[in-house]
Amino acid sequence: MNGSLGGRAVVLGASMAGLLAARVLTDRYDQVTLVDRDELPLHGDRRPDAPHIGGQRRGVPQGRHLHALLARGAQILDDLFPGLTADLTTAGVPSGDLLGGIRWLVSGQRIARVDIGQPVLFPSRPLLERYVRDRVRALPAVTVVDGAAIVAVTTTGDRRRVTGVRVRSATDAEALIDADLVVDATGRGSRTPGWLAELGYPSPVTEKIRVDVGYASRSYRLPPDALGSDTVILQNWTPRHPYGAGLAQQEGGRHILTLAGMLGEHPPADPTGFEAFVDRLEFPDIGQAIRYGEPLDAPVTFRYPASVRHRYERLTRFPDGLLVIGDAICSFNPFYGQGMSVAALQAQALRDVLADGGPRWPRYFAAVARAVDVPWRIAAGGDLAFPGVAGRRGAMVRLTNAYLPRLHAAAVHDPTLSAAFVRVTGLLDPPGSLLRPDRLARVLRPDRLARVRPARSPGPGGHSPNSRQVPRSDRAT
Ligand SMILES: Cc1cc2nc3c(=O)[nH]c(=O)nc-3n(C[C@H](O)[C@H](O)[C@H](O)COP(=O)(O)OP(=O)(O)OC[C@H]3O[C@@H](n4cnc5c(N)ncnc54)[C@H](O)[C@@H]3O)c2cc1C
């Protein structure tokens, strides 16, 4: 192979970031070994609804919640695995247009809908991961070592190079796997900062934005017309109304409803409380859509305390033979739906760096930082719109947070603006594109500014005026 580095790369963690890293590494290494603590289900059963529950696994507890695959992420997946999104559609994953097929309820406004020719998919997380894992497993260079916990990395005597990894099986048997390159994709709990300290290296500076987000999710069988012509309803939160939600059609004729609350306003796990939380949403759409639905499971919750970014690119000393990818570098407030797509952007960065001189860590971490910068600014900027979120609010953050509600208000009747907005949230265009002079002129038209309203605050008892118009029905739990 042209530009082959030979030898073996070992990837720690076989979730989305690890799988995408493994795919890219097969371009340059003779052998790629993927290690994960979980037993990784084999595909086998291709029935559309089979993987939904059966494919959930311990190492990815977030898999029970709505996982948006952003438009940019889907493009990269199709680039790395040609035909992947078509396979998902064949497996029964509904596809809709990014703007025409999604009901976007943002800043207390329903922005204009029109097809923009950009399809998006909302597969269940286990199904998506399983399809990607199958593609990776089918690559001749790849070996999967599952049911193996990573204990430590091994190094040369002078500790300047990582030489492999020590793993432990469920029966406590330990084994060494030698590697020319180790890539840590073990997610938020990554132990690389600790390993660095043990090996006498500085640990990266870590930025944290405390958001205290709570999630609760539940699956439903809904009547065919429950969402009208939409495949998804997305409702964001605002500082005055910190409750958000997403209701998406998935494979197997199911819908998943994920409720979310910022700064301690968490949706509960008990079915009655879960439904009461739906009543607190600013728009009645989701309450109406599930009104005649049949719940298929009990709500499950997830708590996400803080977005975290490790600044590996600022280190001046780091061992050779080790890289880090995915949530292990940067984990975002999940409400922005960015994690998997950013892992894909990082995998692209890894591919480029490997192609241009091999796995040199300073270049790699610099490239990854560039990939992370924009999504981090979007997520951190959105979080900092909440006065209760601590952090520095520079001029750009303040400007953006003042401008976006105005853009959303103008986008109610202006599909050019709603298209521009969803392309930015889908990581297709940079945030600066919203400030283009022609778009500024559309947003700042006096008749449109008059329509800007602060997001409504919850009424007494946390109920919004809108939700009280929605009759609730008794539902099975
Ligand atoms: C509630 C929630 C909702 C989310 N929603 C979205 C969304 O809508 N869209 C989106 O793109 N992203 C979303 N994300 C983020 C997304 O799940 C992650 O960004 C994505 O999975 C990539 O993470 P990763 O592969 O780096 O790590 P993870 O997914 O955390 O995987 C880590 C892997 O490492 C393995 N592992 C960990 N430690 C060890 C060890 N010691 N030994 C062996 N194996 C180990 C685990 O078993 C696991 O397989 C959400 C996250 C959360 C928490």
CSV table of N, CA and C and ligand atoms in Angstrom, one decimal, residues 12-18 35-38 57 59-60 62 65-69 125 148-150 185-188 191 215 302 304 325-328 334 337-341 343, ligand 1:
chain,number,residue,atom,x,y,z
A,12,LEU,N,-8.1,1.8,21.6
A,12,LEU,CA,-8.7,1.5,22.9
A,12,LEU,C,-10.1,2.0,22.9
A,13,GLY,N,-11.1,1.2,22.9
A,13,GLY,CA,-12.5,1.6,22.9
A,13,GLY,C,-13.1,1.4,21.5
A,14,ALA,N,-14.2,0.7,21.4
A,14,ALA,CA,-14.8,0.4,20.1
A,14,ALA,C,-16.2,1.0,20.0
A,15,SER,N,-16.3,2.2,20.5
A,15,SER,CA,-17.6,3.0,20.2
A,15,SER,C,-17.3,3.8,18.9
A,16,MET,N,-18.1,4.8,18.7
A,16,MET,CA,-18.0,5.5,17.5
A,16,MET,C,-16.6,6.1,17.1
A,17,ALA,N,-16.0,6.7,18.1
A,17,ALA,CA,-14.7,7.3,17.8
A,17,ALA,C,-13.7,6.2,17.5
A,18,GLY,N,-13.7,5.1,18.3
A,18,GLY,CA,-12.8,4.1,18.1
A,18,GLY,C,-13.0,3.4,16.7
A,35,VAL,N,-9.9,-2.8,20.9
A,35,VAL,CA,-10.1,-3.4,22.3
A,35,VAL,C,-11.3,-2.8,23.0
A,36,ASP,N,-12.2,-3.5,23.5
A,36,ASP,CA,-13.3,-2.9,24.3
A,36,ASP,C,-13.7,-3.9,25.5
A,37,ARG,N,-14.1,-3.2,26.6
A,37,ARG,CA,-14.5,-4.0,27.8
A,37,ARG,C,-15.8,-4.8,27.5
A,38,ASP,N,-16.6,-4.2,26.7
A,38,ASP,CA,-17.9,-4.9,26.5
A,38,ASP,C,-17.8,-6.0,25.5
A,57,ARG,N,-25.5,-1.6,25.2
A,57,ARG,CA,-24.4,-2.2,26.0
A,57,ARG,C,-24.0,-1.2,27.0
A,59,GLY,N,-21.1,-0.1,28.1
A,59,GLY,CA,-20.1,1.0,27.8
A,59,GLY,C,-20.6,2.2,27.2
A,60,VAL,N,-21.8,2.1,26.6
A,60,VAL,CA,-22.4,3.3,25.9
A,60,VAL,C,-23.8,3.5,26.5
A,62,GLN,N,-25.4,6.1,27.0
A,62,GLN,CA,-26.1,7.1,26.3
A,62,GLN,C,-26.9,6.6,25.1
A,65,HIS,N,-30.6,7.0,24.5
A,65,HIS,CA,-31.2,8.4,24.3
A,65,HIS,C,-31.1,8.8,22.8
A,66,LEU,N,-31.9,9.7,22.4
A,66,LEU,CA,-31.9,10.2,21.0
A,66,LEU,C,-30.5,10.6,20.6
A,67,HIS,N,-30.1,10.1,19.4
A,67,HIS,CA,-28.8,10.4,18.9
A,67,HIS,C,-28.9,11.0,17.5
A,68,ALA,N,-28.8,12.3,17.4
A,68,ALA,CA,-28.8,12.9,16.1
A,68,ALA,C,-27.5,12.7,15.4
A,69,LEU,N,-27.6,12.3,14.1
A,69,LEU,CA,-26.4,12.2,13.3
A,69,LEU,C,-26.4,13.5,12.4
A,125,ARG,N,-29.1,4.7,18.3
A,125,ARG,CA,-27.7,4.7,18.5
A,125,ARG,C,-27.1,3.2,18.3
A,148,ALA,N,-12.5,-7.2,27.1
A,148,ALA,CA,-11.1,-6.9,27.6
A,148,ALA,C,-11.0,-5.5,28.1
A,149,ALA,N,-10.8,-5.4,29.4
A,149,ALA,CA,-10.6,-4.0,30.0
A,149,ALA,C,-9.2,-3.6,29.9
A,150,ILE,N,-9.0,-2.3,29.5
A,150,ILE,CA,-7.7,-1.8,29.4
A,150,ILE,C,-7.2,-1.4,30.8
A,185,ALA,N,-9.6,5.8,22.6
A,185,ALA,CA,-10.9,6.3,22.3
A,185,ALA,C,-11.9,5.8,23.3
A,186,THR,N,-11.5,5.9,24.6
A,186,THR,CA,-12.3,5.3,25.7
A,186,THR,C,-13.3,6.3,26.3
A,187,GLY,N,-13.5,7.4,25.6
A,187,GLY,CA,-14.6,8.3,26.0
A,187,GLY,C,-14.2,9.2,27.2
A,188,ARG,N,-15.3,9.8,27.8
A,188,ARG,CA,-15.1,10.7,28.9
A,188,ARG,C,-14.2,10.2,30.0
A,191,ARG,N,-8.3,7.5,30.6
A,191,ARG,CA,-7.3,7.5,31.6
A,191,ARG,C,-5.9,8.1,31.1
A,215,TYR,N,-31.3,14.1,31.2
A,215,TYR,CA,-32.0,13.5,30.1
A,215,TYR,C,-33.0,12.4,30.6
A,302,PHE,N,-30.3,10.0,32.3
A,302,PHE,CA,-28.9,10.2,32.1
A,302,PHE,C,-28.6,11.6,32.7
A,304,TYR,N,-25.7,14.5,32.9
A,304,TYR,CA,-24.5,15.0,32.2
A,304,TYR,C,-24.0,16.3,32.9
A,325,ILE,N,-8.6,10.4,20.9
A,325,ILE,CA,-9.7,10.8,19.9
A,325,ILE,C,-11.0,10.7,20.6
A,326,GLY,N,-12.0,11.5,20.0
A,326,GLY,CA,-13.4,11.4,20.4
A,326,GLY,C,-13.7,12.1,21.7
A,327,ASP,N,-14.6,11.6,22.5
A,327,ASP,CA,-15.0,12.2,23.8
A,327,ASP,C,-13.8,12.2,24.7
A,328,ALA,N,-12.8,11.4,24.5
A,328,ALA,CA,-11.6,11.4,25.4
A,328,ALA,C,-10.9,12.8,25.2
A,334,PRO,N,-24.7,17.2,25.4
A,334,PRO,CA,-25.3,16.3,24.3
A,334,PRO,C,-26.4,16.9,23.6
A,337,GLY,N,-26.1,17.5,19.9
A,337,GLY,CA,-26.0,16.4,19.0
A,337,GLY,C,-24.7,16.3,18.2
A,338,GLN,N,-23.6,16.7,18.8
A,338,GLN,CA,-22.4,16.8,18.0
A,338,GLN,C,-21.4,15.7,18.1
A,339,GLY,N,-21.4,15.0,19.2
A,339,GLY,CA,-20.3,14.1,19.6
A,339,GLY,C,-19.9,13.1,18.5
A,340,MET,N,-20.8,12.4,17.9
A,340,MET,CA,-20.4,11.4,16.8
A,340,MET,C,-19.9,12.1,15.6
A,341,SER,N,-20.5,13.3,15.3
A,341,SER,CA,-20.0,14.0,14.1
A,341,SER,C,-18.6,14.6,14.3
A,343,ALA,N,-16.4,13.3,16.3
A,343,ALA,CA,-15.5,12.1,16.2
A,343,ALA,C,-15.2,11.8,14.8
B,1,LIG,C1,-27.1,11.5,26.8
B,1,LIG,C2,-26.2,11.7,25.6
B,1,LIG,C3,-26.8,12.0,24.4
B,1,LIG,C4,-26.0,12.1,23.2
B,1,LIG,N1,-26.6,12.5,22.1
B,1,LIG,C5,-25.8,12.6,21.0
B,1,LIG,C6,-26.4,13.0,19.7
B,1,LIG,O1,-27.5,13.2,19.6
B,1,LIG,N2,-25.5,13.0,18.6
B,1,LIG,C7,-24.2,12.8,18.7
B,1,LIG,O2,-23.5,12.9,17.7
B,1,LIG,N3,-23.6,12.5,19.9
B,1,LIG,C8,-24.4,12.4,21.0
B,1,LIG,N4,-23.8,12.1,22.2
B,1,LIG,C9,-22.3,11.9,22.3
B,1,LIG,C10,-21.9,10.6,21.7
B,1,LIG,O3,-22.6,9.5,22.3
B,1,LIG,C11,-20.4,10.4,21.7
B,1,LIG,O4,-19.8,11.6,21.3
B,1,LIG,C12,-19.9,9.3,20.8
B,1,LIG,O5,-20.3,8.0,21.3
B,1,LIG,C13,-18.4,9.2,20.6
B,1,LIG,O6,-17.8,8.9,21.9
B,1,LIG,P1,-16.6,8.0,22.0
B,1,LIG,O7,-16.5,6.9,21.0
B,1,LIG,O8,-15.4,8.9,22.0
B,1,LIG,O9,-16.7,7.4,23.5
B,1,LIG,P2,-17.9,6.5,24.1
B,1,LIG,O10,-19.1,6.5,23.2
B,1,LIG,O11,-18.1,6.9,25.5
B,1,LIG,O12,-17.3,5.0,24.0
B,1,LIG,C14,-16.2,4.7,24.9
B,1,LIG,C15,-15.9,3.2,24.6
B,1,LIG,O13,-14.7,2.8,25.3
B,1,LIG,C16,-15.0,1.6,26.0
B,1,LIG,N5,-14.2,1.7,27.3
B,1,LIG,C17,-14.2,2.7,28.2
B,1,LIG,N6,-13.3,2.4,29.1
B,1,LIG,C18,-12.7,1.2,28.8
B,1,LIG,C19,-11.7,0.4,29.4
B,1,LIG,N7,-11.0,0.7,30.6
B,1,LIG,N8,-11.4,-0.8,28.8
B,1,LIG,C20,-12.0,-1.2,27.7
B,1,LIG,N9,-12.9,-0.4,27.0
B,1,LIG,C21,-13.3,0.7,27.6
B,1,LIG,C22,-16.5,1.6,26.3
B,1,LIG,O14,-17.0,0.3,26.5
B,1,LIG,C23,-17.0,2.3,25.0
B,1,LIG,O15,-17.2,1.3,24.0
B,1,LIG,C24,-24.6,12.0,23.4
B,1,LIG,C25,-24.0,11.7,24.6
B,1,LIG,C26,-24.8,11.6,25.7
B,1,LIG,C27,-24.1,11.3,27.0
